[in-house]
Coordinates of C-alpha atoms and ligand atoms in Angstrom, one line a residue:
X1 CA 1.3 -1.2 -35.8
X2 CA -0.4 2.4 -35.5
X3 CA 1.1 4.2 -33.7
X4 CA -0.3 4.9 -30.3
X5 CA -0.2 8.2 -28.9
X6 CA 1.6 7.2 -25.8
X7 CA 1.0 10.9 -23.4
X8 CA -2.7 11.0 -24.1
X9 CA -3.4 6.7 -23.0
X10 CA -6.7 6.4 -20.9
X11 CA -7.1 3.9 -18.8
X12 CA -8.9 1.2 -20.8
X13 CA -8.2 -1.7 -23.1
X14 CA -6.0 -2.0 -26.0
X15 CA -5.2 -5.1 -28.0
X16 CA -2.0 -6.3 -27.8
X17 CA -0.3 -9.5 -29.7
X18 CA -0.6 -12.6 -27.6
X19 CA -1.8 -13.5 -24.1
X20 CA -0.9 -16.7 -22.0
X21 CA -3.3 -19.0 -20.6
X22 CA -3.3 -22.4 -18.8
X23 CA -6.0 -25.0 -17.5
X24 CA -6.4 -27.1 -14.3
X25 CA -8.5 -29.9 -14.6
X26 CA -7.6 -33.5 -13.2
X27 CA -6.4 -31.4 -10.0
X28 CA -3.4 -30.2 -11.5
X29 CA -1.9 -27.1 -14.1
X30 CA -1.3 -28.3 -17.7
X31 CA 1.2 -26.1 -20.1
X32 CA 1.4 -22.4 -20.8
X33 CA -0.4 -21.8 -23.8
X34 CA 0.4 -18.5 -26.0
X35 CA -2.5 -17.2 -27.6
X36 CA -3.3 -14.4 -29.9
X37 CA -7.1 -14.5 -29.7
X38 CA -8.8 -12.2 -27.5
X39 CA -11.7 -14.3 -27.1
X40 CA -12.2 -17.8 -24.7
X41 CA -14.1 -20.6 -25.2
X42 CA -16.1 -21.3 -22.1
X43 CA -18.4 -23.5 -20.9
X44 CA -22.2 -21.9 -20.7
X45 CA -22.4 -23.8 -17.0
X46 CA -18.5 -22.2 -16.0
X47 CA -18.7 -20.9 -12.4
X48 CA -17.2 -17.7 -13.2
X49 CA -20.4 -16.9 -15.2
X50 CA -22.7 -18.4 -12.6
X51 CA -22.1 -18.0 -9.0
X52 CA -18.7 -15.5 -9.4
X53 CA -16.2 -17.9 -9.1
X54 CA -13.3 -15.2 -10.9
X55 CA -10.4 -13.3 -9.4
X56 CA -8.2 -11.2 -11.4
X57 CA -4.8 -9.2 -10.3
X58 CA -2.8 -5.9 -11.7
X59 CA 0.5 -4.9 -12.1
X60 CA 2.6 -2.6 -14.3
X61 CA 5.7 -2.5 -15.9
X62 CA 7.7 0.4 -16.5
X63 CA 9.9 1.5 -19.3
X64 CA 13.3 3.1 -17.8
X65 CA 15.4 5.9 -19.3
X66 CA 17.9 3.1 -19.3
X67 CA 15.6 1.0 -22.1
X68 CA 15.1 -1.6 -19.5
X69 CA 11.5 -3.0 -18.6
X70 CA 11.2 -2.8 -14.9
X71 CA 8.3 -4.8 -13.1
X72 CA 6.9 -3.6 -10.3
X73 CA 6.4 -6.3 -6.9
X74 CA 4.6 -8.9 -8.7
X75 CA 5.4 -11.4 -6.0
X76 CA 2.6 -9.5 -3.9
X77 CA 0.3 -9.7 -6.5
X78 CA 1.0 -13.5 -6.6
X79 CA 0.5 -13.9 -3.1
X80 CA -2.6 -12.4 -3.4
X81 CA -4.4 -13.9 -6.3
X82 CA -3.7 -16.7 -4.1
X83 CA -5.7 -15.7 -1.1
X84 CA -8.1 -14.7 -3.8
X85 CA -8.6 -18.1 -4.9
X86 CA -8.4 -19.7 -0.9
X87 CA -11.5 -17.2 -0.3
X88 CA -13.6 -18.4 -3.2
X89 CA -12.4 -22.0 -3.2
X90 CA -10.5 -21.9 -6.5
X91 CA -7.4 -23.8 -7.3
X92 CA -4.4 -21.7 -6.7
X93 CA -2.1 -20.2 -9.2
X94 CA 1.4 -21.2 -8.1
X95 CA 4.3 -19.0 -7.7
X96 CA 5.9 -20.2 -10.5
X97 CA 3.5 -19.9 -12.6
X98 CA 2.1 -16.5 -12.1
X99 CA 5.6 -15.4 -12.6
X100 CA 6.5 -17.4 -16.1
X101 CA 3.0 -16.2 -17.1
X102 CA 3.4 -12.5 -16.3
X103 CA 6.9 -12.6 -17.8
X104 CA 6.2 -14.5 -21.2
X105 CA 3.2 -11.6 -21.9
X106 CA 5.2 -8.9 -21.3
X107 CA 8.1 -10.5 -23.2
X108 CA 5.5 -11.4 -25.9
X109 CA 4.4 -7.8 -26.1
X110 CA 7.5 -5.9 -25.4
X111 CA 6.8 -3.3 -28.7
X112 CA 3.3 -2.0 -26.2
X113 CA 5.9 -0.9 -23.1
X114 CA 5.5 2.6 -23.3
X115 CA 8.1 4.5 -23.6
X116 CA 9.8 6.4 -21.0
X117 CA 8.7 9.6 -19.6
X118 CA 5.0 8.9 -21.4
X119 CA 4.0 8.9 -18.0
X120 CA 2.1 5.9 -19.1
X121 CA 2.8 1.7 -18.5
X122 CA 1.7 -1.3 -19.7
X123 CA -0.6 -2.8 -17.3
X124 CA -0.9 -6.7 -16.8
X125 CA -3.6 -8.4 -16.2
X126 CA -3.7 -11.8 -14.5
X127 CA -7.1 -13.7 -14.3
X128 CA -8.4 -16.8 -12.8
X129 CA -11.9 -18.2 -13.1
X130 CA -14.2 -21.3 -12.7
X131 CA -14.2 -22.6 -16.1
X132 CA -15.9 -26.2 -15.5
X133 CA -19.3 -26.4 -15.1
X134 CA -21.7 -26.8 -12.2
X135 CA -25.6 -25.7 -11.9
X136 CA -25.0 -26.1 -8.1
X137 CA -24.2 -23.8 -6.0
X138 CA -20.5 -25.6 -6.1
X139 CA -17.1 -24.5 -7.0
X140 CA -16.0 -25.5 -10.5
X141 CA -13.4 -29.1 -11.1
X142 CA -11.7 -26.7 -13.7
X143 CA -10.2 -23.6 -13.4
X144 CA -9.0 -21.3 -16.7
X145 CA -5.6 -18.7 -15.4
X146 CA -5.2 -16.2 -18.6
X147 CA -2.8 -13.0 -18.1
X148 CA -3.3 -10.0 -20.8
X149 CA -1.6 -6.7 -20.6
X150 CA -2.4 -4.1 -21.9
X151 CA -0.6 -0.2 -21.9
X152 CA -2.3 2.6 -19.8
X153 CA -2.3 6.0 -19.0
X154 CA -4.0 7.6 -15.6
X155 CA -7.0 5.7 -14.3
X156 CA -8.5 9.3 -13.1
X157 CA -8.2 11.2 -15.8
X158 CA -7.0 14.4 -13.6
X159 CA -3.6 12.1 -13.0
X160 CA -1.2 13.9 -10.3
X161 CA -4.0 16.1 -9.3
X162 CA -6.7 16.6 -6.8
X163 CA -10.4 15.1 -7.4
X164 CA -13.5 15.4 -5.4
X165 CA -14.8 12.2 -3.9
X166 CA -18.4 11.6 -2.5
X167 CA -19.2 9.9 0.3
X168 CA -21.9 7.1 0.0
X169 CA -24.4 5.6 2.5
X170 CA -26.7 4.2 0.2
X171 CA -24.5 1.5 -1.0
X172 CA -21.9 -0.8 0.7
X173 CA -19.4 -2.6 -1.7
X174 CA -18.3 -5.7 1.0
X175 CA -20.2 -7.4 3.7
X176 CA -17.6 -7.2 7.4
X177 CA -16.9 -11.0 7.1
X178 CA -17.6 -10.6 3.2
X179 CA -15.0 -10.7 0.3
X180 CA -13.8 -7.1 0.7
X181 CA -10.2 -8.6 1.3
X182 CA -9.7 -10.4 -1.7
X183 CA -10.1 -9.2 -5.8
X184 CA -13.0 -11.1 -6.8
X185 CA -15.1 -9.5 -9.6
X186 CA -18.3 -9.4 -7.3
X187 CA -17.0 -7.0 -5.6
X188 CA -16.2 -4.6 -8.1
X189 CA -20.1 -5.5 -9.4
X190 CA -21.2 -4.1 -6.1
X191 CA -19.3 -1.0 -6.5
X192 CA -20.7 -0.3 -10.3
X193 CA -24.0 1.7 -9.0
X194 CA -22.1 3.7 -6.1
X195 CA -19.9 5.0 -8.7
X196 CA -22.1 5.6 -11.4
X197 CA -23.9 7.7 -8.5
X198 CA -20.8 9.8 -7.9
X199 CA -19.9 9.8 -12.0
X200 CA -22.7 11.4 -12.4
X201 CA -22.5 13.7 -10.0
X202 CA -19.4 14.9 -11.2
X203 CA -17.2 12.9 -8.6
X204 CA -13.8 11.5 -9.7
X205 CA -14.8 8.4 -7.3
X206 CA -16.9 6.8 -4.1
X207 CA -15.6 6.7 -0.8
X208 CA -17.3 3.3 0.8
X209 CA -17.5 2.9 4.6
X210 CA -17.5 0.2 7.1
X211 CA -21.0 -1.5 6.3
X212 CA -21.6 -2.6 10.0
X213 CA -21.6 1.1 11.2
X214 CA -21.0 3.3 8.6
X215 CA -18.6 4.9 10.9
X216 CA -15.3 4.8 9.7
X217 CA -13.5 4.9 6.3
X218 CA -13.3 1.9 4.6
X219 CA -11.7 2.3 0.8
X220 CA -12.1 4.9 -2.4
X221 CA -13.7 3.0 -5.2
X222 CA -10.8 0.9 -6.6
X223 CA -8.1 2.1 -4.4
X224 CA -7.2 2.3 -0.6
X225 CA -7.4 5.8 1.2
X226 CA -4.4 7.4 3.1
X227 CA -3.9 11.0 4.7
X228 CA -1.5 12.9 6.5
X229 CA -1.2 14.8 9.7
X230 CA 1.2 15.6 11.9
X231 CA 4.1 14.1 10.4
X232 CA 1.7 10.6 10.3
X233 CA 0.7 8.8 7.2
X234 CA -3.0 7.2 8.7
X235 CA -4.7 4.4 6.6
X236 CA -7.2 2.4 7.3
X237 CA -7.3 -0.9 8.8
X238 CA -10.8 -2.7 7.7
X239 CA -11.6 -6.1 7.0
X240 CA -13.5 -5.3 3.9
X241 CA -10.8 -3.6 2.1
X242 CA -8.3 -5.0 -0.5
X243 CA -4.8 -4.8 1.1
X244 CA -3.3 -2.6 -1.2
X245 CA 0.3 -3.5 -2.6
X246 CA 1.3 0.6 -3.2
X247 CA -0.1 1.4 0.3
X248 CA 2.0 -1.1 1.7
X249 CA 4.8 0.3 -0.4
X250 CA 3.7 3.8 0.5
X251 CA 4.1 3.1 4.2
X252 CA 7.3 1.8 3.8
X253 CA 8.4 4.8 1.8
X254 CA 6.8 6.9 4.4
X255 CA 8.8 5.4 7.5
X256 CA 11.8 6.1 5.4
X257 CA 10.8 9.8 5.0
X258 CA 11.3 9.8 8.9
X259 CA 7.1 9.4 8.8
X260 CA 5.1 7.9 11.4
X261 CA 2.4 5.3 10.1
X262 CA -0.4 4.7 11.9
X263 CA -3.2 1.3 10.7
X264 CA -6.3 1.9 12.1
X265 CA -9.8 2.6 12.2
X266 CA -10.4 6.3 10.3
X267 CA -13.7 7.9 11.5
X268 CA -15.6 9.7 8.7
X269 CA -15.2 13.2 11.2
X270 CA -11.6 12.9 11.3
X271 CA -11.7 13.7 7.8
X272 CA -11.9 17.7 9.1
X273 CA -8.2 17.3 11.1
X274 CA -5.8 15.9 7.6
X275 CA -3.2 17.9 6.2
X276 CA -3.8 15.7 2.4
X277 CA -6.1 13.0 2.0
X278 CA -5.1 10.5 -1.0
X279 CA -6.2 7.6 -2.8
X280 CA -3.4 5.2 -3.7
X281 CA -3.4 1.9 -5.9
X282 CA -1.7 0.1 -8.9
X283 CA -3.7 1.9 -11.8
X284 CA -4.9 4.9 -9.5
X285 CA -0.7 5.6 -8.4
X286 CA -1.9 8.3 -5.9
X287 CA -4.8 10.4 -6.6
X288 CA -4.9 13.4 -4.3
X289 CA -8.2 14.2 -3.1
X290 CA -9.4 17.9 -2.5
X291 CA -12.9 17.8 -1.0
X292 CA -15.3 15.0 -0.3
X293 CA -18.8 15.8 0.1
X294 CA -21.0 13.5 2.6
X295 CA -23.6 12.1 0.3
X296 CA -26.6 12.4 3.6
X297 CA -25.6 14.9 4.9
X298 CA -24.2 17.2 2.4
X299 CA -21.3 18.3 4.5
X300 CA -18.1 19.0 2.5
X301 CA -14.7 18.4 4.0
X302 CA -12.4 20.8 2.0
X303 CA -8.7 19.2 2.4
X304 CA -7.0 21.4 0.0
X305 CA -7.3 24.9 0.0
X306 CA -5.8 25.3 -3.5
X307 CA -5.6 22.9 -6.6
X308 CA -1.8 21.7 -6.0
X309 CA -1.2 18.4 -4.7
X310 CA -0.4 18.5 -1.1
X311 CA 3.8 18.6 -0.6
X312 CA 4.1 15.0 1.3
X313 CA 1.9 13.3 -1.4
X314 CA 3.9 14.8 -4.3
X315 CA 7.2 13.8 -2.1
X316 CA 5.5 10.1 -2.1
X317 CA 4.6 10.3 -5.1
X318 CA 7.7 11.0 -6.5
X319 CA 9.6 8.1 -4.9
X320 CA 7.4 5.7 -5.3
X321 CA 7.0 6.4 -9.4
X322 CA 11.1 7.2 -9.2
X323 CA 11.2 3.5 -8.1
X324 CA 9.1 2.2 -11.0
X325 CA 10.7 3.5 -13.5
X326 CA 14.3 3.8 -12.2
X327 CA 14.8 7.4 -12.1
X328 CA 15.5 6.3 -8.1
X329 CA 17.3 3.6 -6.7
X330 CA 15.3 0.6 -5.7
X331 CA 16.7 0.0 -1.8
X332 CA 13.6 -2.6 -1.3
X333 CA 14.5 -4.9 -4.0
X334 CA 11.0 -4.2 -5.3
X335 CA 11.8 -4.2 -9.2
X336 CA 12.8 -7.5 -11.2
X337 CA 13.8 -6.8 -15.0
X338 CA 12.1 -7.8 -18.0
X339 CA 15.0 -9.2 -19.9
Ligands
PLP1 N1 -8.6 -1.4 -3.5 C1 -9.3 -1.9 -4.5 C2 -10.7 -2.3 -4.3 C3 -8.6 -2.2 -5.7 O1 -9.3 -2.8 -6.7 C4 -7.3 -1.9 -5.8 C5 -6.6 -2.2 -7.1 O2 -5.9 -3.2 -7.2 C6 -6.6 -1.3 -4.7 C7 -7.3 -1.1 -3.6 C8 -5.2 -1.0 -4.8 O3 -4.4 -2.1 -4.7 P1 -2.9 -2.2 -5.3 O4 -2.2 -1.1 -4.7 O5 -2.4 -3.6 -4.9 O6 -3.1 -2.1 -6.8
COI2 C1 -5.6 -1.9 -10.0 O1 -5.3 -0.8 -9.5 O2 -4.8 -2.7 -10.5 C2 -7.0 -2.2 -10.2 O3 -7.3 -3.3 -10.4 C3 -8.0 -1.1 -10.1 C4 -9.2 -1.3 -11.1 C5 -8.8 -1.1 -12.5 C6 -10.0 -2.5 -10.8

């Protein structure tokens, strides 16, 4: 293979050697089926292309300095491609098979692990989607699960350092009783002109809030938001965001730091009182975020003075990524090896 020039990976899409799939139909999962084509052959009447019947998941594994492939949680993303599929009345992937599936890709396609200290991962990507046909308004009889991976470097480019975000009014990316909670590719649809807005603009990302009031802090474009004050890691609790598997993990590390951690509604004002304001997720790690301008108003909330990430997100930060890779122990039991 070229070789890829592992420290300067974006975040985007490289072909690999094989990817799995696997079929329901007859209400049950046929065989794992290896692949090396990048291409499906689907059904012009599929559901996924139709009415958005499609959830996909992501996860990363992580070359150590010991040479061992380290993946990170994927029983949390299994869980929730799960509740992914319950919200749009898919069949569900089962443990079992998410798990044979995500290993047998990365086992396929060991020679793409990064190596370590790249600062980069191979990312995997589970999807599921309405593969049998329907021109009602109906959920499919067929379902297609296909997992690709694929090796990344930072999803903003600025990596460990702090972006500006923008605040939008103007566009809402999940309804209050919509299907902000799950990972359905509508959502991400409804999030494509908000941040082409703030691309533009020359903002790293959008900062969605609660549509109902347009209040309080909902999520930053494809990851959750968190900030710190007063020795308290705050985050947002919303029923239109995607729980977040590295907030979770976050909080957890945070408690452990001797941290307080607070779930709750985050009014937009509030944003004046934080110590550090982050945005944390799978392929954004933790982005720190340095000012965020109020699309309306035009107000500017300057979190950090100067252009170093704050000192409790680098100390997260640190310990979560020590964890992935195993530079740190793993006291959580959150790493299963890729043998
Ligand atoms: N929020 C959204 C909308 C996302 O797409 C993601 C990415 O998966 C996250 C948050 C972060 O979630 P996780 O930490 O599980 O990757
Ligand atoms: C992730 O963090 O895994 C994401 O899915 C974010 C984005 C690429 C959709």
């Amino acid at each position: 293979m070229e070789t890829l020039d592992w420290k300067s990976l974006p975040f985007g899409y490289i072909k690999t050697d094989y990817n799995v799939r696997c079929y329901y139909r007859n209400g049950q999962w046929g065989e794992l089926e290896i692949s090396s084509s990048e291409y499906i052959n689907l059904h012009m009447a599929a559901t996924a292309l139709h009415y958005g019947q499609e959830a996909f998941e992501g996860m990363k594994v992580f070359m150590g300095k010991d040479g061992q492939i380290r993946l990170f949680r994927w029983d949390e993303n299994s869980r929730r491609m799960k509740t992914s599929a319950e919200g749009i009345m898919m069949a569900e992937v089962p443990d079992d098979l998410f798990h044979k599936a995500i290993l047998t890709t990365v086992q396929m396609n060991k020679r793409f692990v990064p190596p370590y200290g790249s600062g980069a991962s191979l990312y995997i990507r589970p999807l599921l989607i309405g593969s049998g046909a329907q021109v009602g308004v109906k959920e499919a009889s067929e379902y297609l699960f296909l997992v690709f991976v694929t090796p990344v470097g930072p999803y903003f480019k600025e990596g460990f350092r702090p972006v500006n975000m923008m605040i939008t009014r103007t566009y809402d990316r999940a309804a209050p009783l919509g299907t902000g909670y799950i990972k359905v590719g509508g959502n991400y649809a409804a999030s494509l002109r908000a941040l082409d807005v703030a691309h533009k603009k020359g903002y790293a990302s959008v900062l969605f809030l609660d549509a109902r009031e347009k209040k309080y802090i909902d999520e930053a474009g494809p990851a959750n938001f968190f900030a710190i004050k007063n020795n308290t890691y705050v985050t947002p609790k919303s029923k239109s965001i995607l729980p977040s598997i590295i907030n979770k993990s976050l909080q957890q590390i945070a408690k452990d730091m001797g941290m307080n951690v607070e779930i709750r509604p985050v009014p937009v004002e509030e944003l004046d009182t934080f110590d550090e304001v982050g945005a944390c997720g799978t392929a954004a790690v933790i982005s720190p975020v340095r000012s965020i301008v109020d699309e309306s108003t035009g107000k500017t909330y300057q979190i950090s003075k100067n252009d170093e990430p704050g000192a409790i997100s680098r100390q997260l930060y640190e310990k979560l990524t020590g964890i992935q890779t195993g530079d740190l122990p793993d006291p959580y039991g959150w790493i299963e090896f890729v043998e």
